[in-house]
Amino acid sequence: MEIDLADSDQIDYNLYPALIQVFAIILIGYFAGHFQVLTKEQTFGLNKFLSTFSLPSLIFKNLAVVNFKTVNWLFLTTVLLSKTLIFFLAFSVTLFALRPINIGMAAVFGIFVSQSNDFALGYPILKAIYSQTHPEYLDYIYLLAPISLVIINPIAFLFMETNELINAKVITRKESQSDSDSINSSDSEIKDNENMDKAKVSIALNGFSKLALFKSIFLGVITNPIVFMTFIGLISNFLLSQHIPRLLEPILTSIANSFSALALFYLGYTMVGRIRNLTISSIIIILILVLTKSVVYPLINRELVIHLNKMINFTQPNNSDIDSLSSFSFLYGTFPTAPSLFVFISRYKSLSDNLISAAVVLGTIGSAPLMMISGN
């Protein structure tokens, strides 16, 4: 993508403040936690507000007004394929490499490499680059995000809910057997460790009927406010003709506007004392996740656009330039993982948030030079 000097200056003028804003808010949250300005109980309420009200309102508000008629659906299909590919790649590798098997964390890693910080960080960057040349790309950000929210994330939530049920059943069984097995506890513990993966699967299948298990997981997914409001937003888009009622819009806007700053602040708060407690194995996992998200995923995005264009002409739906689309897809791939991932997993007791919170922050820091290079 060729950019003249004036455009490059405009990009720098908007890009650097956007990056500084993100890291400044994270840093403020970190210091608030370090100096104990807020208690854990207070931040727990903040987390509940983010996951139950703020993020669902943001998702609903944007999906309800998107104009689907100006969309290059073939390009969006390519992004869907790349997100799905990288999600299941990370999911499969995690299941193969992580012991004991944890399908919940495998799903979390899949979300990490496939979901981007579209609204808080991505939109200002895209606006700086494409507002003059391809303004329609700014609307794409509200359609690319639902690919994760509507398709990939519910699949991940399904695995997380399953993992939550499995762990709850494992804990219940261990507690019920703790007294009777006290004499042979050491032998039993060794045996449990050797057969943990098989035990988890058998407990899940034997402790619940298949219908009851599916019902419990399904209810857990659809009652998730984030998933629920995603579907409601899409339905409202068609029923309300892309217009939010005048009395409802300012309410949603006020709640939605609180997400970006509060999510970044909360992310910074949760980082207190966690990076220095990371083990060598955790650091290696974080580096692999960050490299996959910031390097592998953008390359997959770009290559799929280029190669699929040889079979399907992307320029027909809305006269988009293939070079611009491939550049846009690569830049989109470099956007770091959204802090909303930390909000997602905080709902599940069986998932560790220490590693992910560190990975999100380090991934945001590591993606900054890539975004600047890609943008220019």
XYZ file of C-alpha atoms in Angstrom:
376
model
C 0.000 0.000 0.000
C 1.533 3.289 -1.092
C 1.204 6.222 1.283
C 2.446 9.729 0.610
C 4.179 11.878 3.188
C 1.032 13.688 4.276
C -0.812 10.425 4.824
C 2.159 9.003 6.719
C 2.242 12.026 8.999
C -1.503 11.684 9.595
C -1.074 8.011 10.472
C 1.689 8.794 12.948
C -0.378 11.609 14.417
C -3.226 9.207 15.241
C -1.323 5.967 15.798
C 1.121 7.037 18.490
C -1.482 8.679 20.764
C -3.688 5.568 20.473
C -0.838 3.309 21.572
C 0.236 5.661 24.355
C -3.343 5.852 25.620
C -3.627 2.061 25.895
C -0.378 1.593 27.798
C -0.984 4.631 30.020
C -4.330 3.288 31.232
C -2.836 -0.152 31.832
C -0.038 1.487 33.827
C -2.524 3.483 35.920
C -4.368 0.282 36.738
C -1.108 -1.399 37.686
C -0.156 1.385 40.100
C -3.677 1.375 41.562
C -3.169 -2.272 42.420
C 0.431 -1.909 43.517
C -0.395 0.848 46.012
C -3.696 -0.835 46.979
C -5.862 2.104 45.974
C -8.646 -0.400 45.296
C -9.408 -3.609 47.164
C -9.985 -6.981 45.530
C -13.673 -6.780 46.450
C -13.991 -3.455 44.647
C -12.290 -4.731 41.510
C -14.493 -7.834 41.608
C -17.485 -5.519 41.243
C -15.695 -3.730 38.409
C -15.163 -7.040 36.628
C -18.830 -7.952 37.016
C -19.858 -4.610 35.547
C -17.548 -5.117 32.547
C -18.662 -8.660 31.753
C -22.374 -8.209 32.503
C -23.158 -4.675 31.311
C -20.370 -2.748 29.592
C -19.036 -5.229 27.018
C -22.485 -6.666 26.116
C -23.774 -3.105 25.587
C -20.801 -2.280 23.355
C -21.355 -5.387 21.260
C -25.099 -4.848 20.929
C -24.754 -1.170 20.037
C -22.308 -1.802 17.196
C -23.943 -4.889 15.734
C -27.375 -3.273 15.704
C -26.308 -0.485 13.306
C -23.886 -2.220 10.901
C -24.801 -1.907 7.216
C -24.438 -5.403 5.748
C -25.145 -4.282 2.164
C -21.724 -2.662 1.670
C -19.788 -5.647 2.920
C -17.335 -7.696 0.892
C -18.586 -11.076 2.082
C -15.896 -13.050 0.285
C -13.238 -11.140 2.182
C -15.045 -11.706 5.477
C -15.254 -15.402 4.634
C -11.481 -15.442 4.236
C -11.021 -13.854 7.656
C -13.464 -16.389 9.097
C -11.381 -19.216 7.636
C -8.138 -17.787 9.005
C -9.614 -17.202 12.478
C -11.070 -20.707 12.548
C -7.809 -22.233 11.331
C -5.629 -20.462 13.900
C -8.140 -21.160 16.695
C -8.222 -24.917 16.127
C -4.472 -24.993 15.501
C -3.825 -23.475 18.934
C -6.544 -25.633 20.486
C -5.135 -28.875 19.052
C -1.518 -28.098 19.912
C -2.519 -27.245 23.491
C -4.430 -30.501 23.900
C -1.441 -32.399 22.551
C 1.247 -30.596 24.582
C -0.398 -29.562 27.870
C -0.612 -32.072 30.703
C -2.913 -32.762 32.403
C -5.372 -32.195 29.559
C -7.348 -28.994 30.044
C -9.862 -28.319 27.278
C -10.787 -25.027 28.949
C -7.272 -23.587 28.668
C -6.975 -24.986 25.134
C -10.060 -22.955 24.232
C -8.637 -19.871 25.969
C -5.405 -20.158 23.960
C -7.502 -20.494 20.811
C -9.347 -17.264 21.612
C -6.058 -15.529 22.420
C -4.585 -16.109 18.957
C -7.814 -15.459 17.017
C -9.407 -12.465 18.761
C -8.203 -8.876 18.402
C -8.546 -5.621 20.299
C -10.861 -4.303 17.597
C -12.648 -1.450 19.345
C -10.255 0.036 21.901
C -7.103 -0.129 19.760
C -7.945 -1.331 16.268
C -10.501 1.283 15.227
C -8.306 4.374 15.894
C -5.496 2.827 13.853
C -7.745 1.897 10.947
C -9.309 5.341 11.004
C -5.883 6.952 10.735
C -4.910 4.779 7.769
C -8.103 4.182 5.769
C -10.463 7.072 6.547
C -9.511 8.814 3.299
C -8.758 5.911 0.944
C -11.108 3.106 2.076
C -13.615 4.431 4.621
C -15.707 1.263 4.234
C -12.948 -0.645 6.038
C -13.930 1.157 9.222
C -17.295 -0.628 9.144
C -15.533 -3.957 8.688
C -14.221 -3.777 12.233
C -17.769 -4.274 13.519
C -18.219 -7.297 11.262
C -14.852 -8.933 11.859
C -15.403 -8.864 15.609
C -18.695 -10.832 15.410
C -16.826 -13.624 13.617
C -15.226 -14.297 16.968
C -18.212 -13.307 19.080
C -20.861 -15.277 17.203
C -18.969 -18.283 15.837
C -15.615 -18.931 17.515
C -16.224 -17.681 21.040
C -19.407 -19.745 21.607
C -17.437 -22.851 20.597
C -14.740 -21.851 23.081
C -17.336 -21.154 25.782
C -18.723 -24.631 25.140
C -15.327 -26.145 25.938
C -14.929 -23.860 28.968
C -18.312 -24.845 30.368
C -17.460 -28.506 29.802
C -14.150 -28.061 31.615
C -15.939 -26.298 34.471
C -18.363 -29.193 34.895
C -15.591 -31.771 34.693
C -13.501 -30.038 37.352
C -16.508 -29.556 39.629
C -17.290 -33.255 39.381
C -13.646 -34.199 39.996
C -13.530 -32.035 43.132
C -16.814 -33.455 44.403
C -15.662 -37.035 43.922
C -12.302 -36.386 45.578
C -13.983 -34.793 48.573
C -16.410 -37.703 48.936
C -13.579 -40.225 48.829
C -11.097 -38.322 51.001
C -12.139 -39.997 54.276
C -12.386 -43.547 52.952
C -9.054 -43.287 51.137
C -7.092 -41.639 53.966
C -5.111 -44.786 54.771
C -3.946 -45.327 51.213
C -3.878 -41.676 50.247
C -0.362 -41.659 48.868
C -0.939 -44.648 46.573
C -4.288 -43.275 45.509
C -2.763 -39.896 44.698
C -0.126 -41.465 42.470
C -2.752 -43.499 40.679
C -4.951 -40.422 40.222
C -2.079 -38.445 38.732
C -1.272 -41.208 36.252
C -4.889 -41.529 35.130
C -6.070 -37.922 35.515
C -6.900 -37.410 31.859
C -8.907 -40.644 31.609
C -10.628 -39.935 34.902
C -11.779 -36.505 33.808
C -13.360 -37.861 30.650
C -15.042 -40.805 32.364
C -16.326 -38.598 35.187
C -17.813 -36.184 32.691
C -19.577 -38.965 30.816
C -20.612 -41.105 33.770
C -21.484 -38.311 36.202
C -23.942 -36.753 33.784
C -26.183 -38.180 31.136
C -25.292 -36.930 27.701
C -28.518 -34.962 27.516
C -28.023 -33.406 30.940
C -24.409 -32.528 30.130
C -25.353 -30.875 26.852
C -28.237 -29.019 28.483
C -26.033 -27.683 31.264
C -23.327 -26.560 28.824
C -25.836 -25.042 26.402
C -27.536 -23.053 29.149
C -24.162 -21.838 30.382
C -23.286 -20.574 26.905
C -26.561 -18.874 25.977
C -26.917 -17.226 29.388
C -23.481 -15.690 28.985
C -24.339 -11.959 28.574
C -21.669 -11.532 25.898
C -22.999 -14.318 23.674
C -26.626 -13.415 24.367
C -26.231 -9.751 23.412
C -24.299 -10.695 20.286
C -27.311 -12.579 18.926
C -29.726 -9.896 20.135
C -27.648 -7.266 18.335
C -27.800 -9.175 15.045
C -31.542 -9.729 15.376
C -32.093 -6.044 16.193
C -30.098 -5.045 13.124
C -32.731 -6.637 10.864
C -35.836 -5.899 12.929
C -34.980 -2.221 13.558
C -33.450 -1.513 10.135
C -30.057 -0.604 11.593
C -31.452 2.020 13.949
C -31.449 1.910 17.730
C -34.486 3.549 19.368
C -33.742 7.170 20.262
C -34.437 6.698 23.975
C -32.306 3.567 24.193
C -29.260 4.753 22.227
C -27.830 7.267 24.764
C -28.154 4.703 27.553
C -26.293 2.054 25.568
C -23.704 4.568 24.429
C -22.919 5.694 27.964
C -22.496 2.139 29.224
C -20.561 0.979 26.143
C -18.160 3.927 26.237
C -17.022 2.864 29.689
C -15.618 -0.441 28.461
C -12.293 0.512 26.854
C -10.817 2.475 29.741
C -12.203 0.240 32.487
C -11.093 -2.975 30.779
C -7.559 -1.678 30.292
C -7.492 -0.348 33.865
C -8.692 -3.681 35.227
C -6.113 -5.515 33.129
C -3.337 -3.371 34.588
C -4.660 -3.918 38.108
C -4.583 -7.684 37.710
C -0.930 -7.603 36.584
C 0.337 -6.693 40.064
C 2.803 -9.358 41.202
C 1.964 -11.759 38.400
C 4.789 -11.269 35.923
C 7.506 -11.891 38.508
C 5.725 -15.079 39.608
C 5.768 -16.580 36.126
C 7.695 -19.794 35.690
C 10.016 -20.595 32.799
C 7.372 -22.828 31.242
C 4.778 -20.045 31.539
C 7.113 -17.565 29.849
C 7.704 -20.006 26.988
C 3.951 -20.492 26.556
C 3.416 -16.710 26.532
C 6.130 -16.201 23.900
C 4.589 -18.894 21.694
C 1.126 -17.355 22.054
C 2.361 -13.831 21.305
C 4.380 -14.921 18.266
C 1.438 -16.928 16.954
C -0.953 -13.992 17.368
C 1.359 -11.223 16.134
C 3.259 -12.994 13.339
C 1.677 -16.295 12.274
C -1.940 -15.115 12.254
C -1.285 -11.939 10.173
C 0.642 -14.012 7.624
C -2.191 -16.550 7.388
C -4.659 -13.678 6.898
C -2.678 -12.132 4.069
C -1.810 -15.378 2.300
C -5.397 -16.619 2.339
C -6.610 -13.364 0.781
C -3.959 -13.506 -1.940
C -4.345 -17.186 -2.809
C -8.132 -17.335 -2.602
C -8.285 -14.272 -4.839
C -6.811 -16.439 -7.590
C -9.874 -18.677 -7.335
C -12.499 -16.061 -6.397
C -12.342 -12.450 -7.538
C -12.558 -10.285 -4.420
C -12.840 -7.083 -6.423
C -16.337 -7.785 -7.725
C -18.573 -7.263 -4.627
C -17.550 -3.675 -3.900
C -14.623 -2.895 -6.210
C -12.061 -3.414 -3.470
C -8.393 -3.508 -4.394
C -6.784 -6.869 -3.622
C -3.513 -5.235 -2.558
C -5.385 -3.007 -0.137
C -7.400 -5.941 1.181
C -4.290 -8.043 1.764
C -2.582 -5.136 3.544
C -5.687 -4.540 5.618
C -5.922 -8.228 6.554
C -2.277 -8.297 7.637
C -2.631 -5.117 9.700
C -5.791 -6.459 11.305
C -3.945 -9.616 12.269
C -1.269 -7.629 14.132
C -3.827 -6.109 16.515
C -3.155 -7.560 19.987
C -5.591 -9.730 21.886
C -8.453 -7.791 23.446
C -8.485 -7.394 27.242
C -12.033 -8.755 27.118
C -10.443 -12.232 27.047
C -9.476 -11.723 30.657
C -13.081 -10.748 31.389
C -14.254 -13.965 29.687
C -12.121 -16.377 31.683
C -12.735 -14.609 34.994
C -16.209 -16.184 34.915
C -14.696 -19.666 35.211
C -13.096 -20.832 38.441
C -11.309 -23.741 36.777
C -9.223 -21.499 34.497
C -6.052 -19.741 35.610
C -5.974 -16.057 34.690
C -2.367 -15.344 35.745
C -0.779 -16.539 32.529
C -3.391 -14.982 30.248
C -3.279 -11.561 31.929
C 0.491 -11.467 31.475
C 0.191 -12.714 27.885
C -2.363 -10.019 26.982
C -0.160 -7.197 28.289
C 3.076 -8.551 26.814
C 1.273 -9.256 23.558
C 0.025 -5.670 23.411
C 3.542 -4.371 24.012
C 5.054 -6.714 21.436
C 2.466 -5.871 18.781
C 3.143 -2.119 18.940
C 6.174 -2.118 16.589
C 4.437 -4.519 14.204
C 1.381 -2.266 13.996
C 3.536 0.789 13.340
C 5.489 -1.004 10.608
C 2.341 -2.434 9.022
C 0.540 0.903 9.204
C 3.332 2.721 7.450
